[in-house]
Coordinates of C-alpha atoms in Angstrom, one line a residue:
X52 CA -6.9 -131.8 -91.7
X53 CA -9.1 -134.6 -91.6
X54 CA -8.2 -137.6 -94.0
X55 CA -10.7 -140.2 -96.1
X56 CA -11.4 -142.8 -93.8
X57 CA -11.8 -146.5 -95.3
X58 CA -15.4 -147.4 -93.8
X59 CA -16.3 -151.3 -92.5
X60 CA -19.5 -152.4 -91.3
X61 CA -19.5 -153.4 -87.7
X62 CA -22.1 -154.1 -85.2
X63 CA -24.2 -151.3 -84.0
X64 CA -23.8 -150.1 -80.5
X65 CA -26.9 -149.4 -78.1
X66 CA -27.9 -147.6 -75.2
X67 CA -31.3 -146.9 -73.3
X68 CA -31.3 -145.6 -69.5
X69 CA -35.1 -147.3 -69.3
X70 CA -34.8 -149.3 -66.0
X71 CA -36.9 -152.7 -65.9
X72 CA -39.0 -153.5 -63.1
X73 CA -38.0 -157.0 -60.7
X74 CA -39.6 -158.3 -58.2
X75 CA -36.7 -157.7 -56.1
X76 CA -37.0 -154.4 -56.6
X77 CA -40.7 -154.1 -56.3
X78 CA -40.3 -155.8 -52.8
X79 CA -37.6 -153.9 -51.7
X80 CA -39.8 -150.8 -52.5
X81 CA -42.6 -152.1 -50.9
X82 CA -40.5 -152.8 -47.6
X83 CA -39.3 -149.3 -47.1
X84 CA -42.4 -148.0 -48.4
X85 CA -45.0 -149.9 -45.7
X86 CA -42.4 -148.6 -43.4
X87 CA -42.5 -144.8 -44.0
X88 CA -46.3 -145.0 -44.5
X89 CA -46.7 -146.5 -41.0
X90 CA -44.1 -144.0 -39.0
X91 CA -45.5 -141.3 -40.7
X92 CA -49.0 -142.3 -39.6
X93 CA -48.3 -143.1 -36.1
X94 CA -46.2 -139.9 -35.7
X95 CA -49.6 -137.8 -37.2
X96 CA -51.5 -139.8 -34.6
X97 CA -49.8 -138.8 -31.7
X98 CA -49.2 -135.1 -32.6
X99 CA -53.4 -135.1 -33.3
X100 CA -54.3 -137.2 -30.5
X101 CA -52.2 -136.6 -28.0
X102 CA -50.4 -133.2 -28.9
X103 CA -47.3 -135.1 -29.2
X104 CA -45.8 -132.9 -32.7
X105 CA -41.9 -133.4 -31.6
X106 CA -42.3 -137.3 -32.4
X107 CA -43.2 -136.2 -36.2
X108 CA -40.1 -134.1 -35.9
X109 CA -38.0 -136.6 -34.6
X110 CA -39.3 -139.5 -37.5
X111 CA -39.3 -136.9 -39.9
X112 CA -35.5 -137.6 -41.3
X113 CA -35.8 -141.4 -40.6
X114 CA -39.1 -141.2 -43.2
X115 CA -37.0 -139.0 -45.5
X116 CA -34.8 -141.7 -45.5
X117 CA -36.9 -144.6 -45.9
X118 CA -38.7 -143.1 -48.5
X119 CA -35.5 -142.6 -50.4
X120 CA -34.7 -146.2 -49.9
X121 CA -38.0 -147.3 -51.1
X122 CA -37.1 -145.2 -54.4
X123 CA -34.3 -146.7 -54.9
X124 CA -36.2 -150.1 -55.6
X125 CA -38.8 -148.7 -58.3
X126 CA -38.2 -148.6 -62.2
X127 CA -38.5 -144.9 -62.4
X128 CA -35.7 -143.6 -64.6
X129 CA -37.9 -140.1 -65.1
X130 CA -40.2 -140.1 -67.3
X131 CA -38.4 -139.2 -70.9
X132 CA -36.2 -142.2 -71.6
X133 CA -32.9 -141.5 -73.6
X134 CA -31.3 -143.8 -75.8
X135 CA -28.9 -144.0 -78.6
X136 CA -27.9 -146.5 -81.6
X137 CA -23.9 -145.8 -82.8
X138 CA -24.4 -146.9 -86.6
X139 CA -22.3 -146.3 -89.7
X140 CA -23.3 -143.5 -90.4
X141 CA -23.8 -141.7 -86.8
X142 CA -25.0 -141.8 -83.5
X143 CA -29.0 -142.0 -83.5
X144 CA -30.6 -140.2 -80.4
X145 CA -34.1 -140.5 -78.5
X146 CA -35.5 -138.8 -76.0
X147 CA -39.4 -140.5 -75.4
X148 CA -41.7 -139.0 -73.0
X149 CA -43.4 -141.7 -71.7
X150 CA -46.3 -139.6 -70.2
X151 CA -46.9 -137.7 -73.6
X152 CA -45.6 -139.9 -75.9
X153 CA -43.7 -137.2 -77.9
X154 CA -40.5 -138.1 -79.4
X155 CA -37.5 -136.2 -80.0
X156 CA -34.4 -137.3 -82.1
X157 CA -31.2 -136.2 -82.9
X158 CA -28.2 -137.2 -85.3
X159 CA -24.8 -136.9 -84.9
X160 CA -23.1 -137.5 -88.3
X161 CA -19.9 -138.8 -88.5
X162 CA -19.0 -136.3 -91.5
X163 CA -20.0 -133.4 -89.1
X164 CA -17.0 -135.0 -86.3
X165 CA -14.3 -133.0 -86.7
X166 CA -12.0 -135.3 -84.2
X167 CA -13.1 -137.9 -81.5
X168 CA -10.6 -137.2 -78.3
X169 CA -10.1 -140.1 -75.4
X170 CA -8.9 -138.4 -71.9
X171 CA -9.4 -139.2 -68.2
X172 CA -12.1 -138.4 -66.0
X173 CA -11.6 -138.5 -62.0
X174 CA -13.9 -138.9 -59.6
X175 CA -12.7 -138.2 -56.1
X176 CA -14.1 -140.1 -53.0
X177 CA -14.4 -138.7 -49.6
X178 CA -13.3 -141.5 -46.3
X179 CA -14.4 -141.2 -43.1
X180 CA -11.0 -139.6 -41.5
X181 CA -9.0 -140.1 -44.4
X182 CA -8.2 -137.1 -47.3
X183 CA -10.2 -139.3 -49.8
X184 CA -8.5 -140.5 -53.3
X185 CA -9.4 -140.2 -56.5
X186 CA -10.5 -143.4 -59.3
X187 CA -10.0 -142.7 -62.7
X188 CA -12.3 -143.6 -66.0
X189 CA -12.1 -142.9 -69.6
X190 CA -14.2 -140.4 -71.2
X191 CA -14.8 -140.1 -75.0
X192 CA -15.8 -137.1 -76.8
X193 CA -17.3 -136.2 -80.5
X194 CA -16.5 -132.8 -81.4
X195 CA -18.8 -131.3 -84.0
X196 CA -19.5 -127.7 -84.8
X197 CA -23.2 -128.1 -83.7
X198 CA -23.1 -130.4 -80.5
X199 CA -20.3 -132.7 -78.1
X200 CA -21.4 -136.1 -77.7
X201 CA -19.5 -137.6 -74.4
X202 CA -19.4 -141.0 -73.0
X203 CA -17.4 -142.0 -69.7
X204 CA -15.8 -145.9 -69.6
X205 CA -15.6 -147.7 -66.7
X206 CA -13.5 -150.6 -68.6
X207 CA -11.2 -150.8 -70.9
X208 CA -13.2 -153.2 -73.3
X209 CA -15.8 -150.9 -73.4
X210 CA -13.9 -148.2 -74.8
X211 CA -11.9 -150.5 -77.2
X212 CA -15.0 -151.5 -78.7
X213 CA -15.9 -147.9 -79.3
X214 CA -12.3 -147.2 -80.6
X215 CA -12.5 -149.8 -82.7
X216 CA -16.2 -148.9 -84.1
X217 CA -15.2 -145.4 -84.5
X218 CA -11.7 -145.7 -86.3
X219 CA -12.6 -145.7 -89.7
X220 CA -14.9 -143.3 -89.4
X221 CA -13.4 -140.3 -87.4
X222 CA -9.9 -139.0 -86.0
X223 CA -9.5 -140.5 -82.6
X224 CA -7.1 -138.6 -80.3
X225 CA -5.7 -139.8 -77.2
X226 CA -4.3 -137.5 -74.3
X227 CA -4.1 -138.5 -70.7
X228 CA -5.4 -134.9 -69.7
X229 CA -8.1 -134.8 -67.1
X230 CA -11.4 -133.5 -69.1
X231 CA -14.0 -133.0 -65.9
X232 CA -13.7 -129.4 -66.0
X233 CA -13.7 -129.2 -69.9
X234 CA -16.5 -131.0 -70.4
X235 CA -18.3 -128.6 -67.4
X236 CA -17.4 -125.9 -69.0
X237 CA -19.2 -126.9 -72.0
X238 CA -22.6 -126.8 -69.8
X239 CA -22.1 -122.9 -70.5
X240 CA -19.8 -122.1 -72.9
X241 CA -18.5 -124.0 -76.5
X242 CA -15.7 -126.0 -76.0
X243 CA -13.1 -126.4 -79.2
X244 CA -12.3 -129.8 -78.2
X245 CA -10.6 -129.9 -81.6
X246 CA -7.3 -127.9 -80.2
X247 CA -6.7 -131.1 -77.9
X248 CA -3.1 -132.4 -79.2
X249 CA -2.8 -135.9 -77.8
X250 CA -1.3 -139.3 -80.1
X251 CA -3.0 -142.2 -82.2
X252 CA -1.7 -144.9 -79.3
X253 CA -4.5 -145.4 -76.3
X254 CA -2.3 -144.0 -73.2
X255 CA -5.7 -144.1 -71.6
X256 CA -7.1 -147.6 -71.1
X257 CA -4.3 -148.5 -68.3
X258 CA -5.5 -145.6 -66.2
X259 CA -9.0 -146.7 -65.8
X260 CA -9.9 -147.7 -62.4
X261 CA -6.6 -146.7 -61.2
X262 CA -6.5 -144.9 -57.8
X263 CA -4.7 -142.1 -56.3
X264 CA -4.3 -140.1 -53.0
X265 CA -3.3 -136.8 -55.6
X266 CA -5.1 -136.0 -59.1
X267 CA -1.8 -137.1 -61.3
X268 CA -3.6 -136.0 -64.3
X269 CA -3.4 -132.1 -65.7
X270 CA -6.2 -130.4 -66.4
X271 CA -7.3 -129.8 -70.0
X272 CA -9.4 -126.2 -70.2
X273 CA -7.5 -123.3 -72.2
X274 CA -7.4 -120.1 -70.5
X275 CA -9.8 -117.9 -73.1
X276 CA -12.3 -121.1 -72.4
X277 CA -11.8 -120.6 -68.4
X278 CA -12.7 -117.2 -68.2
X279 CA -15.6 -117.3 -70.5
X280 CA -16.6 -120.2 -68.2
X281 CA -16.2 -118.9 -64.8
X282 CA -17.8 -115.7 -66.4
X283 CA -21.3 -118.0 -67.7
X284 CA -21.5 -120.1 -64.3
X285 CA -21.2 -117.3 -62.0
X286 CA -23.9 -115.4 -64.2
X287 CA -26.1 -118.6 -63.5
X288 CA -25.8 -118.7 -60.3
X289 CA -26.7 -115.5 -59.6
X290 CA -29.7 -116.3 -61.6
X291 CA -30.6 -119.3 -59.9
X292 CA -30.1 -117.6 -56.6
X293 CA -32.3 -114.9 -57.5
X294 CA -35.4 -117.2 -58.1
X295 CA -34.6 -119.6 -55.5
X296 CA -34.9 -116.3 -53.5
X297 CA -38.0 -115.0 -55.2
X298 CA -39.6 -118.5 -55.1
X299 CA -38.6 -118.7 -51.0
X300 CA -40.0 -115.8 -50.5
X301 CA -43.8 -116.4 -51.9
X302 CA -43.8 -119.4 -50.3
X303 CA -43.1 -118.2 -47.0
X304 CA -46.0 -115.3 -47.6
X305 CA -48.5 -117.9 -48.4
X306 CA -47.5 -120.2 -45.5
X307 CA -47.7 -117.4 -43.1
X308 CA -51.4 -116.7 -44.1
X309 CA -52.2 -120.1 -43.7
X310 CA -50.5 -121.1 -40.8
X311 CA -51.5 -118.2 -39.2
X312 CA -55.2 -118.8 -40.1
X313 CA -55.3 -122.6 -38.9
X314 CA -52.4 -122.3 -35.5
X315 CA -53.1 -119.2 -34.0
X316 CA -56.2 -118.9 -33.4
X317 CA -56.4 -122.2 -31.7
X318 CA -53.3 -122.1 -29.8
X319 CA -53.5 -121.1 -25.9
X320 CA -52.4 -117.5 -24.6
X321 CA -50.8 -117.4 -20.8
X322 CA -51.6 -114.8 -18.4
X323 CA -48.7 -112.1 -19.8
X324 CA -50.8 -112.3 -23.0
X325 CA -48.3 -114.2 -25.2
X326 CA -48.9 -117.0 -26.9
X327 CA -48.2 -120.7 -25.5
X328 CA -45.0 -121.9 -27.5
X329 CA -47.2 -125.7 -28.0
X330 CA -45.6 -128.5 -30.4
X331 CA -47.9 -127.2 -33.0
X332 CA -46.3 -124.0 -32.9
X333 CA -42.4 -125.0 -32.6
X334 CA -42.9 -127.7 -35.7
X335 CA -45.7 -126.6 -37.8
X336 CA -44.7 -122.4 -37.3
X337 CA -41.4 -122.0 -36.5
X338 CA -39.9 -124.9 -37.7
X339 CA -41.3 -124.8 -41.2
X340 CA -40.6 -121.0 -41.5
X341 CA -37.1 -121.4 -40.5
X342 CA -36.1 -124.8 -42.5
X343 CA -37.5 -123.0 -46.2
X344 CA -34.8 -120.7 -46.9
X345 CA -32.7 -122.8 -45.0
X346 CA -33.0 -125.7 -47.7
X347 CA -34.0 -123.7 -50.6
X348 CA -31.4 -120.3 -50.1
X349 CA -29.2 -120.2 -47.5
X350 CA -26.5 -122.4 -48.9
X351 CA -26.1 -121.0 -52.2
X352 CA -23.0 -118.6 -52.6
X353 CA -24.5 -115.4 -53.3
X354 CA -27.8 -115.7 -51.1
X355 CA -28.3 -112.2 -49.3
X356 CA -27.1 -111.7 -46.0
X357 CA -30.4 -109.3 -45.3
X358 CA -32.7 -111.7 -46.7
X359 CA -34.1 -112.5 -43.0
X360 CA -35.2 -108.8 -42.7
X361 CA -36.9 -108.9 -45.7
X362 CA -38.6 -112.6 -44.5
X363 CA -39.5 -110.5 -41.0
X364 CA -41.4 -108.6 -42.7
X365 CA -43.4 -110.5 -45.9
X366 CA -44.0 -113.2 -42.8
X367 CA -45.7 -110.5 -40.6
X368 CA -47.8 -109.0 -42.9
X369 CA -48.7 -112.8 -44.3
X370 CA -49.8 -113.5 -39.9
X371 CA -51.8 -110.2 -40.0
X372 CA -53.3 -111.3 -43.5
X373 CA -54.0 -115.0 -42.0
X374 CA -55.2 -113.9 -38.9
X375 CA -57.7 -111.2 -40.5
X376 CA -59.6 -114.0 -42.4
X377 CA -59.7 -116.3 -39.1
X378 CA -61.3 -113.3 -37.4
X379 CA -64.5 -113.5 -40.0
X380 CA -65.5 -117.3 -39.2
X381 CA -64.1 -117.3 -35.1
X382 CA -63.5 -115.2 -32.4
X383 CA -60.3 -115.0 -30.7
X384 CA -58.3 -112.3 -28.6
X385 CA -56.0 -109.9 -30.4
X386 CA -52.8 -111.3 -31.6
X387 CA -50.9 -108.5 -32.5
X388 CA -48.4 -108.8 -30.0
X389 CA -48.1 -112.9 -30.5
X390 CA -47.4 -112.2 -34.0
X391 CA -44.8 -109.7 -33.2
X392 CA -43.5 -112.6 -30.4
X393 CA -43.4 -115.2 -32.8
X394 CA -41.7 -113.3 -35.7
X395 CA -38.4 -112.0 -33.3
X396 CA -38.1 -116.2 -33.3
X397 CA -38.4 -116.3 -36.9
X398 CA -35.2 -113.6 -37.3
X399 CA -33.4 -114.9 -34.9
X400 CA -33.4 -118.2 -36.3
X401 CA -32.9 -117.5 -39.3
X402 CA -30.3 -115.8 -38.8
X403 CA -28.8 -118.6 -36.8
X404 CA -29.8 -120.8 -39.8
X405 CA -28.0 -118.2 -42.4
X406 CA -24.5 -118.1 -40.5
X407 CA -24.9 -122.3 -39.6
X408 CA -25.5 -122.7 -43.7
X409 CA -22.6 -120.8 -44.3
X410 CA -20.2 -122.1 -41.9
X411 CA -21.2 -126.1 -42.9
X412 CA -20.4 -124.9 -46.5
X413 CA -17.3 -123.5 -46.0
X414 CA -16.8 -126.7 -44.2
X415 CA -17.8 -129.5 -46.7
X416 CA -16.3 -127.2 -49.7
X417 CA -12.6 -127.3 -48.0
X418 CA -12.8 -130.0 -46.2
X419 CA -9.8 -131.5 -47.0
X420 CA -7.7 -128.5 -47.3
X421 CA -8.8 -127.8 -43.8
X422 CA -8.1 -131.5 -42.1
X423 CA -5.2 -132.6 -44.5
X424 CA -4.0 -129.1 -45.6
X425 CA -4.5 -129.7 -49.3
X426 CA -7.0 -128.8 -52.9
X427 CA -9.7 -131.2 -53.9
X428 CA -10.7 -130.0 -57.2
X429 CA -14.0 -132.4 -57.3

């Protein structure tokens, strides 16, 4: 049961995640910015000019990646901005939409915390031909019958100022119990964070930015909590899966009408009758049809083995559709028999793309069990 605590006023604690522009910053966006812009223009002046498509393939990760080097630079934190003010009374939080200018708050009472608990939280990291190792921080948690306010340390004088602003105002548990799954779980399911038994002395602060090869810490997550869980997360997967799917699917519909309006038409036939397999075609045809359920589906657990078929055949009918509305403004020959060329490439890659996905998954998700024959958790 929770006892009268003797209240003193201390200094509040603050938070915003708003980032600040520097110039710094600013320049080291516009470096990587200037050059993205000018290998992405160069690579669409050779495909136009000179026919040259492959070279916009080619840049086309290096640009990804200089445009995500440029980002890194900017002060764009998203454009709600969270903040929160610990106070006597509670923790104050804002969400601001900077766009909109609507604001949202919430309160987290201290009368409504039922127990604050302090636990570890690991975070493993992957070496190049090594098994990885895990660092530990400290992550506090407000249980409360309406929400779970968590914070992760990365020092030990952070969380003793916390401690120490929080004493005399809530229960404060420690356990040196590893809370990473507990406090996923709570993404789907509520977590009693109250039935944590742990002691008033910090056994946690001397673990923080510890390292290991092995996670020394046990997990915290009661069994009735697991299964209800596992039970949520797989239920949103499927979910997710499903509309990734759906979404894929539309998109590859209305980029087979297109592209089959704009390439085809245009694009040279040989003497057999089958269509000339040009830059355009490989990058801006097969290569876009092939890398959207590739990005967008094929890696996701319970993605459909048959989903190529049913691309074969929503891309076909798209071609007929796009080729059908060329045929009023141009004249070209028949291409029933390109589109039926093209779209045996289209399964067979993606098809090659579906087992690939799979395989590098399988991969990356046991990777160390597979090269150092043991469980990463993380």
């Amino acid at each position: 049961m929770r006892k009268n605590l003797k209240r003193t006023v201390q200094e509040p604690i603050t938070y915003s995640d708003e980032v600040k522009p520097t110039l710094i910053g600013f320049l080291f966006a516009l470096f990587f910015g200037l050059g993205a812009a000018i290998l992405t223009i160069v690579s669409i002046y050779l495909g136009t000019t000179y026919g040259d498509w492959w070279v916009l393939l080619v840049s086309f990760p290096i640009i990804a990646i200089l445009v995500w080097f440029a980002s890194l630079g900017l002060p764009f934190k998203g454009r709600v901005i969270y903040s929160y003010e610990v106070k006597e009374d509670g923790i104050f939080q804002k969400w601001e939409n900077r766009k909109t200018g609507e604001i949202n708050e919430h309160v987290i009472s201290f009368d409504d915390v039922d127990q604050a608990v302090v636990g570890i939280y690991p975070f493993h990291y992957t070496v190049e031909d090594s098994p990885g190792y895990y660092i530990y921080d400290a992550v506090l948690i407000l249980a409360s019958k309406e929400s779970i306010f968590n914070k992760i340390f990365h020092n030990a004088d952070e969380l003793k100022k916390w401690v120490n602003h929080l004493k005399d105002k809530v229960p404060v548990t420690f356990t040196d119990q590893d809370f990473r799954k507990a406090l996923e779980a709570s993404h789907y399911t509520f977590v009693d964070f109250t039935r944590v038994e742990g002691t008033h002395f910090d056994v946690v602060s001397k673990h923080i930015r510890t390292e290991s090869r092995e996670n020394i810490f046990q997990p915290w997550l009661p069994e009735d909590i697991k299964v209800e869980f596992e039970r949520k997360k797989e239920t949103t997967k499927r979910a997710q899966t499903k509309k990734a799917e759906k979404t894929t699917t539309w998109l590859l519909f209305f980029y087979a009408i297109l592209s089959a309006a704009i390439l085809l038409p245009g694009t040279p036939i040989d003497n057999e009758g089958f269509i000339v397999l040009t830059d355009k075609i490989l990058l801006l045809y097969l290569g876009v049809n092939m890398l959207l359920p590739f990005i967008f589906v094929f890696f996701r657990k319970y993605a459909k083995w048959y989903n190529p078929v049913i691309y074969l055949f929503v891309v076909a009918i798209g071609n007929y559709i796009g080729v059908l509305i060329a045929s009023f403004f141009i004249d070209f020959p028949s291409m029933y028999y390109t589109i039926v060329f093209l779209n045996i490439y289209n399964i067979v890659l993606w098809i090659l793309a579906f087992i690939f996905a799979k395989i590098s998954k399988f991969i990356i998700v046991h990777y160390d069990f597979i090269f150092y024959g043991r469980k990463v958790e993380y």
